[in-house]
mmCIF file of C-alpha atoms and ligand atoms in Angstrom:
data_model
loop_
_atom_site.group_PDB
_atom_site.id
_atom_site.type_symbol
_atom_site.label_atom_id
_atom_site.label_comp_id
_atom_site.label_asym_id
_atom_site.label_seq_id
_atom_site.Cartn_x
_atom_site.Cartn_y
_atom_site.Cartn_z
ATOM 1 C CA MET A 1432 115.443 216.772 85.065
ATOM 2 C CA ILE A 1433 117.024 217.712 81.758
ATOM 3 C CA ASP A 1434 120.757 217.151 81.954
ATOM 4 C CA TYR A 1435 123.490 219.150 80.212
ATOM 5 C CA PRO A 1436 126.838 217.724 81.387
ATOM 6 C CA LEU A 1437 129.649 220.120 80.447
ATOM 7 C CA HIS A 1438 132.868 218.554 79.142
ATOM 8 C CA ALA A 1439 135.825 220.894 78.632
ATOM 9 C CA TYR A 1440 138.621 220.086 76.174
ATOM 10 C CA ALA A 1441 141.953 221.903 76.032
ATOM 11 C CA ILE A 1442 145.636 221.403 75.366
ATOM 12 C CA VAL A 1443 148.144 223.462 77.317
ATOM 13 C CA CYS A 1444 151.919 223.755 77.544
ATOM 14 C CA ASP A 1445 154.095 223.759 80.682
ATOM 15 C CA ASN A 1446 152.992 227.274 81.645
ATOM 16 C CA ASP A 1447 149.270 226.463 81.169
ATOM 17 C CA CYS A 1448 148.749 228.491 77.965
ATOM 18 C CA ILE A 1449 146.194 227.625 75.267
ATOM 19 C CA ALA A 1450 147.285 230.235 72.709
ATOM 20 C CA ASP A 1451 150.130 232.648 71.999
ATOM 21 C CA ALA A 1452 150.323 236.310 73.022
ATOM 22 C CA GLU A 1453 148.296 237.328 69.922
ATOM 23 C CA GLY A 1454 145.592 234.745 70.640
ATOM 24 C CA ARG A 1455 146.702 232.382 67.857
ATOM 25 C CA PHE A 1456 146.871 228.601 68.252
ATOM 26 C CA PRO A 1457 150.648 227.928 68.137
ATOM 27 C CA ASP A 1458 152.451 225.031 66.450
ATOM 28 C CA VAL A 1459 153.867 223.844 69.796
ATOM 29 C CA LEU A 1460 150.317 222.806 70.791
ATOM 30 C CA ARG A 1461 149.451 221.038 67.529
ATOM 31 C CA ASN A 1462 149.314 217.262 67.937
ATOM 32 C CA ASP A 1463 147.469 214.670 65.854
ATOM 33 C CA ALA A 1464 146.620 212.330 68.759
ATOM 34 C CA ASP A 1465 145.201 215.204 70.789
ATOM 35 C CA TRP A 1466 143.205 216.352 67.764
ATOM 36 C CA LEU A 1467 141.669 212.886 67.337
ATOM 37 C CA TYR A 1468 140.806 212.680 71.040
ATOM 38 C CA PHE A 1469 139.231 216.135 70.880
ATOM 39 C CA GLN A 1470 137.238 215.269 67.746
ATOM 40 C CA SER A 1471 135.849 212.098 69.341
ATOM 41 C CA GLY A 1472 134.674 214.228 72.274
ATOM 42 C CA LEU A 1473 132.934 216.627 69.905
ATOM 43 C CA ASP A 1474 131.301 213.667 68.137
ATOM 44 C CA ARG A 1475 129.817 212.460 71.460
ATOM 45 C CA ALA A 1476 128.392 215.878 72.307
ATOM 46 C CA ALA A 1477 125.029 217.323 71.329
ATOM 47 C CA ILE A 1478 126.493 220.830 70.957
ATOM 48 C CA THR A 1479 129.842 222.675 71.066
ATOM 49 C CA LEU A 1480 130.078 225.837 73.178
ATOM 50 C CA MET A 1481 132.909 228.189 72.241
ATOM 51 C CA GLY A 1482 134.018 231.808 72.382
ATOM 52 C CA ARG A 1483 133.545 233.979 69.308
ATOM 53 C CA ARG A 1484 137.288 234.036 68.537
ATOM 54 C CA SER A 1485 137.624 230.263 68.755
ATOM 55 C CA HIS A 1486 134.562 229.946 66.520
ATOM 56 C CA GLU A 1487 136.074 232.250 63.906
ATOM 57 C CA THR A 1488 139.523 230.634 63.946
ATOM 58 C CA ASN A 1489 138.264 227.037 63.745
ATOM 59 C CA ALA A 1490 136.264 226.217 60.640
ATOM 60 C CA ASN A 1491 133.236 223.996 61.243
ATOM 61 C CA HIS A 1492 134.040 221.386 58.548
ATOM 62 C CA ARG A 1493 131.765 218.734 60.041
ATOM 63 C CA ASN A 1494 128.898 221.174 60.408
ATOM 64 C CA ARG A 1495 128.442 220.460 64.113
ATOM 65 C CA LEU A 1496 125.890 222.394 66.139
ATOM 66 C CA ARG A 1497 127.677 225.361 67.755
ATOM 67 C CA LEU A 1498 126.791 227.820 70.526
ATOM 68 C CA VAL A 1499 129.010 230.897 70.168
ATOM 69 C CA MET A 1500 129.539 233.219 73.135
ATOM 70 C CA SER A 1501 129.636 236.911 72.182
ATOM 71 C CA ARG A 1502 128.703 240.313 73.578
ATOM 72 C CA SER A 1503 127.683 241.390 70.073
ATOM 73 C CA VAL A 1504 124.256 239.726 70.214
ATOM 74 C CA SER A 1505 121.156 240.092 72.293
ATOM 75 C CA ALA A 1506 120.372 237.024 74.490
ATOM 76 C CA LEU A 1507 120.218 234.146 71.973
ATOM 77 C CA VAL A 1508 120.185 234.428 68.198
ATOM 78 C CA HIS A 1509 120.037 231.715 65.540
ATOM 79 C CA ARG A 1510 122.348 232.325 62.563
ATOM 80 C CA ALA A 1511 123.456 230.285 59.572
ATOM 81 C CA ASP A 1512 126.706 229.318 61.366
ATOM 82 C CA GLY A 1513 125.061 228.343 64.667
ATOM 83 C CA TRP A 1514 123.449 229.838 67.771
ATOM 84 C CA TRP A 1515 125.003 233.021 69.160
ATOM 85 C CA TRP A 1516 124.640 233.649 72.875
ATOM 86 C CA ASN A 1517 125.188 236.564 75.256
ATOM 87 C CA PRO A 1518 125.446 235.213 78.822
ATOM 88 C CA ALA A 1519 124.616 238.616 80.344
ATOM 89 C CA GLU A 1520 121.141 238.356 78.824
ATOM 90 C CA ARG A 1521 120.306 234.638 78.931
ATOM 91 C CA SER A 1522 121.472 231.941 81.355
ATOM 92 C CA LEU A 1523 123.245 228.934 79.879
ATOM 93 C CA PRO A 1524 120.601 226.383 81.015
ATOM 94 C CA LYS A 1525 117.871 228.517 79.431
ATOM 95 C CA ALA A 1526 119.810 228.880 76.190
ATOM 96 C CA LEU A 1527 120.453 225.122 76.047
ATOM 97 C CA LYS A 1528 116.815 224.348 76.798
ATOM 98 C CA THR A 1529 115.816 226.381 73.740
ATOM 99 C CA ILE A 1530 118.350 224.704 71.455
ATOM 100 C CA ILE A 1531 118.414 221.092 72.725
ATOM 101 C CA PRO A 1532 115.305 220.632 74.897
ATOM 102 C CA GLU A 1533 115.985 216.895 75.091
ATOM 103 C CA GLY A 1534 119.315 217.526 76.897
ATOM 104 C CA GLY A 1535 122.740 216.165 75.966
ATOM 105 C CA GLU A 1536 126.457 216.550 76.497
ATOM 106 C CA VAL A 1537 127.966 219.989 75.904
ATOM 107 C CA ALA A 1538 131.558 220.030 74.619
ATOM 108 C CA VAL A 1539 133.438 223.191 75.637
ATOM 109 C CA PRO A 1540 136.728 223.870 73.833
ATOM 110 C CA GLY A 1541 137.103 227.343 75.342
ATOM 111 C CA GLY A 1542 138.861 229.673 74.919
ATOM 112 C CA ARG A 1543 140.013 231.322 78.091
ATOM 113 C CA ASP A 1544 137.028 233.675 78.429
ATOM 114 C CA VAL A 1545 134.570 230.779 78.209
ATOM 115 C CA PHE A 1546 136.495 228.754 80.802
ATOM 116 C CA ASP A 1547 136.622 231.836 83.059
ATOM 117 C CA LEU A 1548 132.934 232.635 82.663
ATOM 118 C CA LEU A 1549 131.709 229.085 83.318
ATOM 119 C CA GLY A 1550 134.330 228.398 86.001
ATOM 120 C CA ALA A 1551 135.960 225.061 86.814
ATOM 121 C CA ALA A 1552 133.130 224.240 89.236
ATOM 122 C CA SER A 1553 130.588 224.012 86.408
ATOM 123 C CA PHE A 1554 132.295 221.155 84.559
ATOM 124 C CA THR A 1555 131.382 217.479 84.841
ATOM 125 C CA ALA A 1556 134.761 216.667 83.328
ATOM 126 C CA PHE A 1557 137.775 218.635 82.134
ATOM 127 C CA HIS A 1558 139.823 216.791 79.506
ATOM 128 C CA LEU A 1559 143.226 218.448 79.802
ATOM 129 C CA ALA A 1560 146.010 217.510 77.407
ATOM 130 C CA ARG A 1561 149.524 218.814 77.995
ATOM 131 C CA ALA A 1562 152.468 219.306 75.626
ATOM 132 C CA HIS A 1563 155.411 218.761 77.981
ATOM 133 C CA GLY A 1564 158.745 220.572 77.705
ATOM 134 C CA ARG A 1565 157.240 223.539 75.877
ATOM 135 C CA ALA A 1566 156.233 227.003 77.103
ATOM 136 C CA ILE A 1567 154.539 229.981 75.443
ATOM 137 C CA PRO A 1568 155.915 233.290 76.734
ATOM 138 C CA ARG A 1569 153.135 235.799 77.588
ATOM 139 C CA GLY A 1570 150.580 233.383 76.140
ATOM 140 C CA ARG A 1571 146.856 233.222 76.759
ATOM 141 C CA GLY A 1572 146.170 231.125 79.862
ATOM 142 C CA LEU A 1573 143.713 228.260 80.233
ATOM 143 C CA PHE A 1574 142.145 230.501 82.872
ATOM 144 C CA HIS A 1575 143.044 234.169 83.280
ATOM 145 C CA VAL A 1576 144.743 233.521 86.638
ATOM 146 C CA CYS A 1577 147.132 231.060 84.971
ATOM 147 C CA GLU A 1578 148.748 234.073 83.247
ATOM 148 C CA THR A 1579 149.929 235.354 86.637
ATOM 149 C CA GLY A 1580 151.271 232.036 87.824
ATOM 150 C CA THR A 1581 148.310 230.129 89.322
ATOM 151 C CA PRO A 1582 148.644 226.534 88.071
ATOM 152 C CA SER A 1583 145.676 225.124 86.170
ATOM 153 C CA ASP A 1584 145.709 222.093 88.504
ATOM 154 C CA LEU A 1585 144.949 224.376 91.446
ATOM 155 C CA VAL A 1586 142.059 226.065 89.617
ATOM 156 C CA LEU A 1587 140.550 222.690 88.702
ATOM 157 C CA ARG A 1588 140.970 221.328 92.253
ATOM 158 C CA ASP A 1589 139.394 224.465 93.709
ATOM 159 C CA GLY A 1590 136.466 223.847 91.354
ATOM 160 C CA GLY A 1591 135.903 220.436 92.979
ATOM 161 C CA LEU A 1592 137.452 218.367 90.183
ATOM 162 C CA ARG A 1593 139.882 215.494 90.825
ATOM 163 C CA PRO A 1594 142.473 214.175 88.348
ATOM 164 C CA GLY A 1595 142.314 210.694 86.881
ATOM 165 C CA SER A 1596 145.546 208.929 86.073
ATOM 166 C CA ILE A 1597 147.829 210.645 83.594
ATOM 167 C CA GLN A 1598 148.055 208.820 80.247
ATOM 168 C CA TRP A 1599 150.087 209.405 77.109
ATOM 169 C CA LEU A 1600 148.153 210.494 74.051
ATOM 170 C CA ASP A 1601 151.473 210.634 72.177
ATOM 171 C CA GLU A 1602 154.459 209.469 74.207
ATOM 172 C CA GLU A 1603 156.977 210.155 71.451
ATOM 173 C CA ASN A 1604 155.983 213.795 71.310
ATOM 174 C CA LEU A 1605 155.380 214.049 75.073
ATOM 175 C CA VAL A 1606 151.681 214.886 74.939
ATOM 176 C CA SER A 1607 149.705 213.558 77.908
ATOM 177 C CA LEU A 1608 146.067 213.572 78.939
ATOM 178 C CA THR A 1609 144.485 213.930 82.367
ATOM 179 C CA VAL A 1610 140.716 213.817 82.742
ATOM 180 C CA TRP A 1611 139.571 215.778 85.769
ATOM 181 C CA ARG A 1612 136.155 214.706 87.060
ATOM 182 C CA ARG A 1613 133.700 215.694 89.706
ATOM 183 C CA ARG A 1614 133.887 213.332 92.677
ATOM 184 C CA ALA A 1615 130.152 212.480 92.595
ATOM 185 C CA GLU A 1616 130.549 211.191 89.047
ATOM 186 C CA GLU A 1617 133.542 209.067 90.088
ATOM 187 C CA GLU A 1618 131.535 207.539 92.934
ATOM 188 C CA LEU A 1619 128.658 206.823 90.555
ATOM 189 C CA GLY A 1620 131.118 205.201 88.109
ATOM 190 C CA SER A 1621 132.737 203.021 90.790
ATOM 191 C CA SER A 1622 129.380 201.671 92.011
ATOM 192 C CA GLU A 1623 128.358 200.486 88.550
HETATM 193 N N1 NAP B 1809 144.832 225.096 73.308
HETATM 194 C C1 NAP B 1809 143.524 224.919 73.377
HETATM 195 O O1 NAP B 1809 143.041 223.891 73.807
HETATM 196 C C2 NAP B 1809 142.629 226.016 72.908
HETATM 197 C C3 NAP B 1809 141.307 226.031 73.354
HETATM 198 C C4 NAP B 1809 140.479 227.059 72.905
HETATM 199 C C5 NAP B 1809 140.968 228.039 72.063
HETATM 200 N N2 NAP B 1809 142.257 227.987 71.665
HETATM 201 C C6 NAP B 1809 142.792 229.035 70.798
HETATM 202 O O2 NAP B 1809 142.681 230.271 71.507
HETATM 203 C C7 NAP B 1809 142.365 231.301 70.582
HETATM 204 C C8 NAP B 1809 141.024 231.968 70.943
HETATM 205 O O3 NAP B 1809 140.736 231.900 72.305
HETATM 206 P P1 NAP B 1809 140.489 233.224 73.137
HETATM 207 O O4 NAP B 1809 140.637 232.832 74.586
HETATM 208 O O5 NAP B 1809 141.372 234.276 72.588
HETATM 209 O O6 NAP B 1809 139.024 233.657 72.760
HETATM 210 P P2 NAP B 1809 137.592 232.946 72.936
HETATM 211 O O7 NAP B 1809 137.350 232.665 74.390
HETATM 212 O O8 NAP B 1809 137.443 231.838 71.996
HETATM 213 O O9 NAP B 1809 136.643 234.128 72.438
HETATM 214 C C9 NAP B 1809 136.705 235.398 73.053
HETATM 215 C C10 NAP B 1809 135.430 236.117 72.737
HETATM 216 O O10 NAP B 1809 134.377 235.614 73.548
HETATM 217 C C11 NAP B 1809 133.435 236.639 73.767
HETATM 218 N N3 NAP B 1809 133.314 236.870 75.209
HETATM 219 C C12 NAP B 1809 134.288 236.882 76.146
HETATM 220 N N4 NAP B 1809 133.777 237.131 77.362
HETATM 221 C C13 NAP B 1809 132.436 237.295 77.178
HETATM 222 C C14 NAP B 1809 131.365 237.569 78.053
HETATM 223 N N5 NAP B 1809 131.548 237.740 79.382
HETATM 224 N N6 NAP B 1809 130.133 237.665 77.549
HETATM 225 C C15 NAP B 1809 129.909 237.501 76.209
HETATM 226 N N7 NAP B 1809 130.887 237.233 75.318
HETATM 227 C C16 NAP B 1809 132.142 237.122 75.811
HETATM 228 C C17 NAP B 1809 133.966 237.891 73.108
HETATM 229 O O11 NAP B 1809 133.380 237.917 71.801
HETATM 230 P P3 NAP B 1809 132.906 239.327 71.131
HETATM 231 O O12 NAP B 1809 134.170 240.066 70.897
HETATM 232 O O13 NAP B 1809 132.185 238.901 69.891
HETATM 233 O O14 NAP B 1809 132.001 239.977 72.146
HETATM 234 C C18 NAP B 1809 135.448 237.609 73.018
HETATM 235 O O15 NAP B 1809 136.089 238.328 72.005
HETATM 236 C C19 NAP B 1809 142.268 230.651 69.206
HETATM 237 O O16 NAP B 1809 143.517 230.745 68.576
HETATM 238 C C20 NAP B 1809 141.976 229.214 69.550
HETATM 239 O O17 NAP B 1809 142.380 228.329 68.527
HETATM 240 C C21 NAP B 1809 143.093 227.020 72.080
#
């Protein structure tokens, strides 16, 4: 079976926001150690799946293969800046089979609409960094429900993911990382 493990990457603040009220990536979430961790995840992946806004606000300097989610296209379209995909017209496995028939890891840096559409239950792992002691009023949530007070931890648990131990990516600047994984993968890992 061709395998497309989905690995999400995000950094949130205390109130589980990934962006400010206008959808911009705010300075309070910028951190060099998180950026390096995120980039190493993208390097491991065969493709990066992101929402159209995230695609447009993050230049593709390393020319990685991108799959951009948008309602503006029909099914799956190849463009100079990557593959554009409309999930209402083509399933994700079918789209991936067209682009990377050999399989491979899919890195998913969001944003919120992508995380909502795929749902926590679809991820093999969710790499969640957190900038502690900071909040973004009326910001864009990791998931939509986070904007009305549902903690991201609850959404990830409900999706069948379990947290690994919390580690500091940057202790001085209070940025931590928790990798949430599907239990089956943990069991596989522990039997190796
Ligand atoms: N802190 C973090 O870790 C993190 C992670 C990701 C992003 N961000 C930041 O968040 C901001 C952007 O994120 P965002 O949540 O606003 O937007 P986004 O998820 O990146 O993109 C939203 C776009 O996705 C498309 N879309 C949404 N639902 C769809 C559906 N059901 N079917 C097809 N297409 C759909 C739409 O594109 P069309 O309008 O073209 O139809 C929509 O405008 C940026 O500033 C980015 O840097 C931060």
